[in-house]
Short mmCIF file of C-alpha atoms in Angstrom, two decimals:
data_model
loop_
_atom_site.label_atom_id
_atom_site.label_comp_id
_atom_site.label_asym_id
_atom_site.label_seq_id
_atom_site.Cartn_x
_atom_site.Cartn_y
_atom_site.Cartn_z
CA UNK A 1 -29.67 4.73 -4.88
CA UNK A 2 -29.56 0.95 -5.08
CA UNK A 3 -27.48 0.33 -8.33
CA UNK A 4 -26.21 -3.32 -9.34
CA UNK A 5 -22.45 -2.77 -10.14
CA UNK A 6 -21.32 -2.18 -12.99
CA UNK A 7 -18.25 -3.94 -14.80
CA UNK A 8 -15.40 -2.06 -13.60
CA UNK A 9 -12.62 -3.63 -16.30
CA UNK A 10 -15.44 -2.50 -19.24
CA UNK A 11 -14.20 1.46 -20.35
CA UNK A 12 -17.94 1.80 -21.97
CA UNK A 13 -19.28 0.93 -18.53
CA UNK A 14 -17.38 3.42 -16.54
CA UNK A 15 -18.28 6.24 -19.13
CA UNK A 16 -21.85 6.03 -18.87
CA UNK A 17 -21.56 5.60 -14.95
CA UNK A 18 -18.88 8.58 -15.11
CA UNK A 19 -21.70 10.50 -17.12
CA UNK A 20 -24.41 9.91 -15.05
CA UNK A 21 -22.75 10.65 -11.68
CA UNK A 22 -21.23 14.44 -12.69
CA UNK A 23 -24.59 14.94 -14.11
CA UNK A 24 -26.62 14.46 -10.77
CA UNK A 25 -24.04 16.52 -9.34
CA UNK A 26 -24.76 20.37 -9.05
CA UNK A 27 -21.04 21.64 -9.05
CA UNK A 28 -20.13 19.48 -12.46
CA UNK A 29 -24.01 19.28 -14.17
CA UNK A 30 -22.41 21.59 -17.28
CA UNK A 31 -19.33 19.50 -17.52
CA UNK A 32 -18.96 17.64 -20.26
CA UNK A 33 -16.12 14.97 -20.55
CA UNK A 34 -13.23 15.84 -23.42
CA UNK A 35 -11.35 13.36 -22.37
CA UNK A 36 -13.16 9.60 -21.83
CA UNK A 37 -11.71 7.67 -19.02
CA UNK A 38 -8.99 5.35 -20.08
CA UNK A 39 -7.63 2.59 -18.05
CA UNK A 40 -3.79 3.82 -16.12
CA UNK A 41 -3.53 0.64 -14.51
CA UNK A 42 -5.03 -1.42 -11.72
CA UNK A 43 -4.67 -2.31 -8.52
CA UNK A 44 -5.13 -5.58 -6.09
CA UNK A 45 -8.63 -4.23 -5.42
CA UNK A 46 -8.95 -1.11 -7.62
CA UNK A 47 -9.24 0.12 -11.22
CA UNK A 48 -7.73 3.44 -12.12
CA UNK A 49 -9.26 5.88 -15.23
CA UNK A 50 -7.88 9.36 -16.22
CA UNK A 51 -10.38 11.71 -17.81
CA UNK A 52 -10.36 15.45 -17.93
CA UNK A 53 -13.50 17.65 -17.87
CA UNK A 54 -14.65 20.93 -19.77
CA UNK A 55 -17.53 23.43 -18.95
CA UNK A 56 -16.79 23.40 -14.97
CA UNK A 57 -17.03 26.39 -12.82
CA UNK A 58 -14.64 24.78 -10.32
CA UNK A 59 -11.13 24.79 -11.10
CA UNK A 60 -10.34 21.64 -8.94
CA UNK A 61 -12.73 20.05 -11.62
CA UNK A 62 -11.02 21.60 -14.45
CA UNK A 63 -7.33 19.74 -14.28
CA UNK A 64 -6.65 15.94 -15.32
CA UNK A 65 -8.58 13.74 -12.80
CA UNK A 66 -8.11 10.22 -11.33
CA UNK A 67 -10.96 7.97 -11.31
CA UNK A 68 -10.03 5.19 -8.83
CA UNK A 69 -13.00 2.64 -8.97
CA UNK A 70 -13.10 -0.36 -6.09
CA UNK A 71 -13.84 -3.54 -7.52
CA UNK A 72 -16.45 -4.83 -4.63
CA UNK A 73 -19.36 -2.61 -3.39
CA UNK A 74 -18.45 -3.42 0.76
CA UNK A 75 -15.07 -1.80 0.16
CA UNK A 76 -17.23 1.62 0.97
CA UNK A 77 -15.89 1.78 4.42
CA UNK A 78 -12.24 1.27 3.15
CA UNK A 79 -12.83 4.08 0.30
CA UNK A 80 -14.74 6.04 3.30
CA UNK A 81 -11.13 5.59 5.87
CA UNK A 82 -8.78 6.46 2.74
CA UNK A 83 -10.48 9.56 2.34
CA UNK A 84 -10.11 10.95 5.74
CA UNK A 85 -6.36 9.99 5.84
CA UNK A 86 -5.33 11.17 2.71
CA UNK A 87 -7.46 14.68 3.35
CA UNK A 88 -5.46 14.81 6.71
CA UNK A 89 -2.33 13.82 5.37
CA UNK A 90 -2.93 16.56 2.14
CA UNK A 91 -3.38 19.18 4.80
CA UNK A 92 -0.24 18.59 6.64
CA UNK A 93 1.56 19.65 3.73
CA UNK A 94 2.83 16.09 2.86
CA UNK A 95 2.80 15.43 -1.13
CA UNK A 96 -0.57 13.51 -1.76
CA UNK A 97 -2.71 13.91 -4.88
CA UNK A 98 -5.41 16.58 -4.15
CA UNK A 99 -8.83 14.16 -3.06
CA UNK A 100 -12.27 15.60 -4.93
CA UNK A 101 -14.79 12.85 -3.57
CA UNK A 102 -15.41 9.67 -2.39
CA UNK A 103 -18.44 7.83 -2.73
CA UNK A 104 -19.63 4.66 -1.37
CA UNK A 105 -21.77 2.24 -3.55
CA UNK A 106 -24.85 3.87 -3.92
CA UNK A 107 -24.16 6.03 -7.29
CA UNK A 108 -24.26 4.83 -11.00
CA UNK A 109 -20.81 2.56 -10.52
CA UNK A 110 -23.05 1.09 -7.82
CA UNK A 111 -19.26 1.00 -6.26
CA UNK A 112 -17.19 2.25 -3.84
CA UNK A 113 -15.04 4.80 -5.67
CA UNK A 114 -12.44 8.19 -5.33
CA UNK A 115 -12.09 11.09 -7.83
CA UNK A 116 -8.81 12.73 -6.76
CA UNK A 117 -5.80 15.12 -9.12
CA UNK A 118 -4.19 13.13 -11.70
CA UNK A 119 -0.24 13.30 -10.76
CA UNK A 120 1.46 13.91 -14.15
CA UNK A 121 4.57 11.84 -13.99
CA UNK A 122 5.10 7.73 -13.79
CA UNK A 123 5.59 5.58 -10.93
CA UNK A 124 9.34 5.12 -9.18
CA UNK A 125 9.74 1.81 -10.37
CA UNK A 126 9.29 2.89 -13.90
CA UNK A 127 11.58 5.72 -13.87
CA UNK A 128 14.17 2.99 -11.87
CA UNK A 129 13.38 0.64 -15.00
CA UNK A 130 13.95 2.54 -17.79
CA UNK A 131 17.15 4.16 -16.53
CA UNK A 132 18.60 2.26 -13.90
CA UNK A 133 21.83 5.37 -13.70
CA UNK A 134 19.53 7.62 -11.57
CA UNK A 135 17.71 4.32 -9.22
CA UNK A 136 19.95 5.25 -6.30
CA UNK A 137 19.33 8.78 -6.09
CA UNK A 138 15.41 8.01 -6.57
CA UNK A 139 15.69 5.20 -3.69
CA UNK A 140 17.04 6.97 -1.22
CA UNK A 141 14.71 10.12 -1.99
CA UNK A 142 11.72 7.79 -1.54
CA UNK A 143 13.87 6.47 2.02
CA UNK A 144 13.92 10.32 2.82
CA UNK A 145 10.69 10.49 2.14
CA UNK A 146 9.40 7.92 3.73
CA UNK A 147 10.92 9.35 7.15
CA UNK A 148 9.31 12.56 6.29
CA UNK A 149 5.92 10.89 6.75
CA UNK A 150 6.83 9.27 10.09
CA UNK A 151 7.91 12.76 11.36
CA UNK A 152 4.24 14.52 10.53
CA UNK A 153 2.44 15.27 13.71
CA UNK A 154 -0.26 12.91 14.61
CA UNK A 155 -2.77 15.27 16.46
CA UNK A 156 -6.24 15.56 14.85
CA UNK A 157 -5.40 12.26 13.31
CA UNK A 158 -9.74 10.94 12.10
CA UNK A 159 -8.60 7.57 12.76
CA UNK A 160 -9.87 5.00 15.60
CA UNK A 161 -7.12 2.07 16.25
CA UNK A 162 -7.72 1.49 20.10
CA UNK A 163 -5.89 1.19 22.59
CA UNK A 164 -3.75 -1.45 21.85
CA UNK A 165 0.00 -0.55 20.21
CA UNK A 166 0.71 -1.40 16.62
CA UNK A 167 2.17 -4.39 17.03
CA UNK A 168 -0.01 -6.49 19.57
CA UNK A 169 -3.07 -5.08 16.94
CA UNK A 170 -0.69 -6.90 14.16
CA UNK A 171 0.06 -10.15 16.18
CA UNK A 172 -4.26 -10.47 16.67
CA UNK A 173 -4.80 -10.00 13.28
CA UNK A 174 -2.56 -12.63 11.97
CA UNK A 175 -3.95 -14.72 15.11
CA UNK A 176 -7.19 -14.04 13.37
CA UNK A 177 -6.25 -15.01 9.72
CA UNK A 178 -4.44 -18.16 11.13
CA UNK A 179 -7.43 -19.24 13.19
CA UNK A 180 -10.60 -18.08 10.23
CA UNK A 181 -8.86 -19.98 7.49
CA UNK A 182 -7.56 -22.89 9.69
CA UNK A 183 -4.48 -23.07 8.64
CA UNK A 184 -1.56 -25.02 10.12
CA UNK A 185 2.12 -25.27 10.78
CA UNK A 186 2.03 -21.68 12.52
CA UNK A 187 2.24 -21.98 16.02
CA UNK A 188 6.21 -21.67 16.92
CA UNK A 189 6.26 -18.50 14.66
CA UNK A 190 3.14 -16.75 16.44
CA UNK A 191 4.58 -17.90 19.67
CA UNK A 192 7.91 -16.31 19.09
CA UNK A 193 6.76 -12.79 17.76
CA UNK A 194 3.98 -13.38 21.04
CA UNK A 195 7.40 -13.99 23.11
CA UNK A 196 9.44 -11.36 21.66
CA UNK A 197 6.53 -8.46 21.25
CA UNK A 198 8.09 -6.90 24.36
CA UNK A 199 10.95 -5.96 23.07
CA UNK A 200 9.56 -3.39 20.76
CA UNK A 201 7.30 -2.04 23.73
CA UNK A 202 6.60 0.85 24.23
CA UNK A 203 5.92 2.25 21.10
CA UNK A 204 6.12 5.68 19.55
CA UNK A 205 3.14 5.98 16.99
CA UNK A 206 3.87 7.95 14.30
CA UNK A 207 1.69 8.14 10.85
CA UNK A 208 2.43 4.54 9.01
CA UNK A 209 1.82 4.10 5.01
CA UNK A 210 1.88 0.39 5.33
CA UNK A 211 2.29 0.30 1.56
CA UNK A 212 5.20 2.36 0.89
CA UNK A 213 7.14 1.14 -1.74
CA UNK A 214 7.80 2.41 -5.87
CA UNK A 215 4.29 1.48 -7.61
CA UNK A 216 2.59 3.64 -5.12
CA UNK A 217 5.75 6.75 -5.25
CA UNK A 218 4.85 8.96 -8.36
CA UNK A 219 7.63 11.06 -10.06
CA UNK A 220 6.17 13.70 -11.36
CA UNK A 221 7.17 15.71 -14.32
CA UNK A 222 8.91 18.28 -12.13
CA UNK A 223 10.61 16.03 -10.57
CA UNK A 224 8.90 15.71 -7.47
CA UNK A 225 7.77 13.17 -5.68
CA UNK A 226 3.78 12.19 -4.61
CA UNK A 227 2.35 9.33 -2.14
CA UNK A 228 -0.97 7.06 -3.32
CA UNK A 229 -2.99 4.62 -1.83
CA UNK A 230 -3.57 5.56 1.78
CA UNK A 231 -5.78 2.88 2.27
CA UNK A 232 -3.85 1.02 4.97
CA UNK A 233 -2.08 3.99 6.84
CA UNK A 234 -2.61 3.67 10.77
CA UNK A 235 -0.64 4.74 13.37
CA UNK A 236 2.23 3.12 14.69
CA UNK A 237 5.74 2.04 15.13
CA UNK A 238 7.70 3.53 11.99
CA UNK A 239 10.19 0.81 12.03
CA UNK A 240 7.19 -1.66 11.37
CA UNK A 241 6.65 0.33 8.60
CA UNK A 242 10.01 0.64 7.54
CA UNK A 243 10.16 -3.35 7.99
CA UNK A 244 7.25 -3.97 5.73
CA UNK A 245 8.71 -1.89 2.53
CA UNK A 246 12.15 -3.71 3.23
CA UNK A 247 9.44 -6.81 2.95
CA UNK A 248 8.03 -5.62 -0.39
CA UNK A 249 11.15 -4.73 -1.69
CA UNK A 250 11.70 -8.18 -1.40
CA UNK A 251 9.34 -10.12 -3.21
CA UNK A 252 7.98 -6.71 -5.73
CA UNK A 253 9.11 -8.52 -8.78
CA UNK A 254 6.26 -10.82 -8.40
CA UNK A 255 4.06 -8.55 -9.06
CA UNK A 256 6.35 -7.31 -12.15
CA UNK A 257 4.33 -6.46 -15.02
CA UNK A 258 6.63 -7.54 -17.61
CA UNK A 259 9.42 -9.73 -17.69
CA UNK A 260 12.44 -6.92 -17.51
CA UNK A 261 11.17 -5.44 -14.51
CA UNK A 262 10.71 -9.29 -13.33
CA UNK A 263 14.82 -9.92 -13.74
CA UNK A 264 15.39 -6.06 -12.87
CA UNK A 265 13.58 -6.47 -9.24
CA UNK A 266 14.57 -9.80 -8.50
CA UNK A 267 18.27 -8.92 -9.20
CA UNK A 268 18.61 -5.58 -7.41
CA UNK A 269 16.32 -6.85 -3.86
CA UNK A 270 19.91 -5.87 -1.90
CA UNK A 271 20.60 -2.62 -3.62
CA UNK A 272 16.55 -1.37 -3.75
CA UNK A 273 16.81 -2.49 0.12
CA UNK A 274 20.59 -0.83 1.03
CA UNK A 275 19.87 2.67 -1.31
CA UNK A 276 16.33 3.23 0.62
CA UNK A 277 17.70 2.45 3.93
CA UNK A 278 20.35 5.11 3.38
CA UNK A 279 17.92 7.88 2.66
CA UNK A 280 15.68 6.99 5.01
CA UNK A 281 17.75 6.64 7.97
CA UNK A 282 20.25 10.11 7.21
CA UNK A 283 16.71 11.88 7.85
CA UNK A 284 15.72 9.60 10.75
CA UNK A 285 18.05 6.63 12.51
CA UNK A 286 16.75 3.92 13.05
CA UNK A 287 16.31 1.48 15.93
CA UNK A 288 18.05 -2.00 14.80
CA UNK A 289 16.24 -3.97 17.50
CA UNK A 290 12.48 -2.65 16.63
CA UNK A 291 13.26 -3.21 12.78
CA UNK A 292 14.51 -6.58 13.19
CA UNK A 293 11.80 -7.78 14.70
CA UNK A 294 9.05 -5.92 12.71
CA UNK A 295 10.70 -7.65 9.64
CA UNK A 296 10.62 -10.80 10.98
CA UNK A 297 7.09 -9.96 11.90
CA UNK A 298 6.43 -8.05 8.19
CA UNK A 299 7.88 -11.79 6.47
CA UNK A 300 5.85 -13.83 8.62
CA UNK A 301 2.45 -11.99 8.18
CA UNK A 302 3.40 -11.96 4.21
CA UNK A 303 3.73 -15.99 4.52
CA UNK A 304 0.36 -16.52 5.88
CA UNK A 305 -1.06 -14.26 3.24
CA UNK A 306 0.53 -16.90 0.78
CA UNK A 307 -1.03 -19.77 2.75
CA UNK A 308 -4.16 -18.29 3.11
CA UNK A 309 -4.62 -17.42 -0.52
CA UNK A 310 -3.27 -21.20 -1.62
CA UNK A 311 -5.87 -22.51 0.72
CA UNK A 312 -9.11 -20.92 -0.70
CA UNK A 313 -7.89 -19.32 -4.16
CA UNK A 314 -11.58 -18.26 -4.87
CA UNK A 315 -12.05 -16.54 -1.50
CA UNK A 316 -8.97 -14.07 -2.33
CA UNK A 317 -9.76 -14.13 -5.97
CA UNK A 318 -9.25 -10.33 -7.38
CA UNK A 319 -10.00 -8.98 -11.15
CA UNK A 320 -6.88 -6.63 -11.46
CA UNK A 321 -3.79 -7.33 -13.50
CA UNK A 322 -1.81 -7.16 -10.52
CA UNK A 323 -3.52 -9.54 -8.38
CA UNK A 324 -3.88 -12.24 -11.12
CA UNK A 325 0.07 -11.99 -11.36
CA UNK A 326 0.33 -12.31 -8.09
CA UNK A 327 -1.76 -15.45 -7.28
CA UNK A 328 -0.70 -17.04 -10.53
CA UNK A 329 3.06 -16.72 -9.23
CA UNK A 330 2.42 -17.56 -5.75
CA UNK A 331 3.32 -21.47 -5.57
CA UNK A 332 6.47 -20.83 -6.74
CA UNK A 333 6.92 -17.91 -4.14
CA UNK A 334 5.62 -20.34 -1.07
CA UNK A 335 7.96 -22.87 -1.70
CA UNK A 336 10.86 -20.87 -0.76
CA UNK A 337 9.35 -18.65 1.71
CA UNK A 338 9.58 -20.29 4.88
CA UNK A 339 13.42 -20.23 4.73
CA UNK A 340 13.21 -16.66 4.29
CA UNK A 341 11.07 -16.16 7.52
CA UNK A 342 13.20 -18.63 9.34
CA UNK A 343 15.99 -16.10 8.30
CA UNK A 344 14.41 -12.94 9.45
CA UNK A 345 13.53 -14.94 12.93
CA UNK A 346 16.90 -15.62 13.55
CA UNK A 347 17.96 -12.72 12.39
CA UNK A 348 15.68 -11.00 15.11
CA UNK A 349 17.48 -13.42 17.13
CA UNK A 350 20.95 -11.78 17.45
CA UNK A 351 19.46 -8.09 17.03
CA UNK A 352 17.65 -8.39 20.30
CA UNK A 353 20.27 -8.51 22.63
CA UNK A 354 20.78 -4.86 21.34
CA UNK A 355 19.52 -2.29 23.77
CA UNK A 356 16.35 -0.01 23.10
CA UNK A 357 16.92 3.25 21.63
#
């Protein structure tokens, strides 16, 4: 089926599409939709519906459902790799909404797109938002959680990296970026993580989110907690992964969606950062050494992202609400940004003469 995409922002769009797929479907050809799909938010690639079927055999089919739409029909193979993971991660008992399908583009979206269990609940940021009392205890249950993830086992994982450990497969990639978008002033850093890369060697690999942080942590109306957005998880070093939520944690307010959690996030980067770190490391210590380097190495992979987005704007250009904020707020984030790398560098500096765990 060769099907020019539709709009993925337009709600009328994605009903028809929604409509048409379930009905070439033989498991949900009875369905009929009680509940439209109705926009929960958006991603830096992605647009997220909930709707809720009726006239299903198939109980999976029967509860609140996610529609998570990609915005660009060649994100197939990404849509493709996040459903594997997340089916393998849902299996090992780790909490991860329940995945129904994934398509690639050829359907009525004539996009790339998921249909997994709606997780009743809001994200971790807005529970820390509205009442900032309970943001420790919800920090360091995502840091506990977090080292959960790192301590699944890793056998039968569907994923291909190669050979190469995580973070000589990071270094080439930045390399890459560096080198395709011809940017400059980037040597010294790439030769001091080349330099340094030892010191984290060998690695343990261990199941990696590479996205971990409160958006993508959903409280649920139990209380629990749930894990989205797979799409980056690889195996590797968990303190790289720790590194790149301490990274996040960072800079998350500017992505803020509103001007409180703006002033809220920017205010509280030490306590978001401390609070985590405590859950995460009374479940699992961590190695100093290995995450002061990966967060020098998180900072200075997050600095060429800014450079390569200021240097071809339309390249990088994304039609979410969250990606708009985040390239509209970017100058203001580069200009400061290199001191914060320098930071992390030299932080790295005076951590490395600790030994190896």
């Amino acid at each position: 089926m060769n099907v020019p995409p539709i709009d993925p922002a337009s709600v009328d769009a994605v009903r028809e599409a929604l409509a048409a797929y379930l009905a070439a479907r033989d498991d949900t050809r009875t369905a009929q939709i009680i509940e439209p799909p109705a926009p929960l938010g958006s991603g830096f690639d992605s647009f997220i519906y909930t709707f809720r079927l009726a006239g299903v055999t198939d109980a999976q089919w029967s509860v609140p459902l996610v529609l998570r739409l990609q915005g660009k029909p060649e994100q197939a193979l990404k849509v493709r790799r996040e459903a594997d993971v997340q089916d393998f991660i849902a299996k090992s008992g780790y909490p991860v909404p329940a995945l129904l399908v994934a398509e690639g583009a050829a359907n009525p979206f004539g996009l790339p797109f998921q249909i997994m269990e709606f997780v009743s609940g809001g994200t971790l940021l807005s529970r820390i938002t509205a009442n900032p009392l309970r943001a420790a205890g919800l920090l360091a249950r995502a840091g506990t959680l977090h080292a959960d993830l790192h301590r699944l086992s890793v056998t039968g994982w569907p994923l291909d990296h190669g050979a190469d450990p995580m973070v000589l497969r990071q270094i080439a990639a930045i390399r890459e970026r560096i080198t395709r978008e011809r940017l400059t002033g980037f040597d010294d850093g790439l030769a001091w993580l080349e330099r340094n890369a030892p010191a984290v060697l060998p690695e343990t690999a261990v199941i990696t989110h590479q996205d971990f942080h409160p958006l993508n942590i959903v409280v649920t109306g139990g209380g629990g907690l749930s894990v989205i957005d797979w799409a980056g998880a690889e195996l590797g070093d968990r303190q790289s992964d720790v590194a790149r939520t301490l990274t996040l944690f960072s800079f998350a307010y500017i992505v803020a969606s509103s001007s409180v959690e703006r002033i809220i996030l920017k205010a509280a980067r030490g306590f978001l950062r401390s609070r985590y770190l405590r859950g995460y490391e009374q479940a699992f210590p961590l190695d100093p050494r290995r995450l002061a380097y990966f967060e020098a190495l998180q900072s200075f992979s997050f600095l060429v992202q800014i450079r390569e987005i200021l240097a071809a704007p339309a390249e990088f250009a994304a039609p979410s609400d969250a990606a708009r904020r985040f390239q509209d707020r970017l100058p203001a984030l580069a200009a400061g940004f290199d001191e914060y790398v320098r930071r992390r560098m030299a932080d790295a500096e005076r951590t490395l003469s600790l030994p190896l765990s």
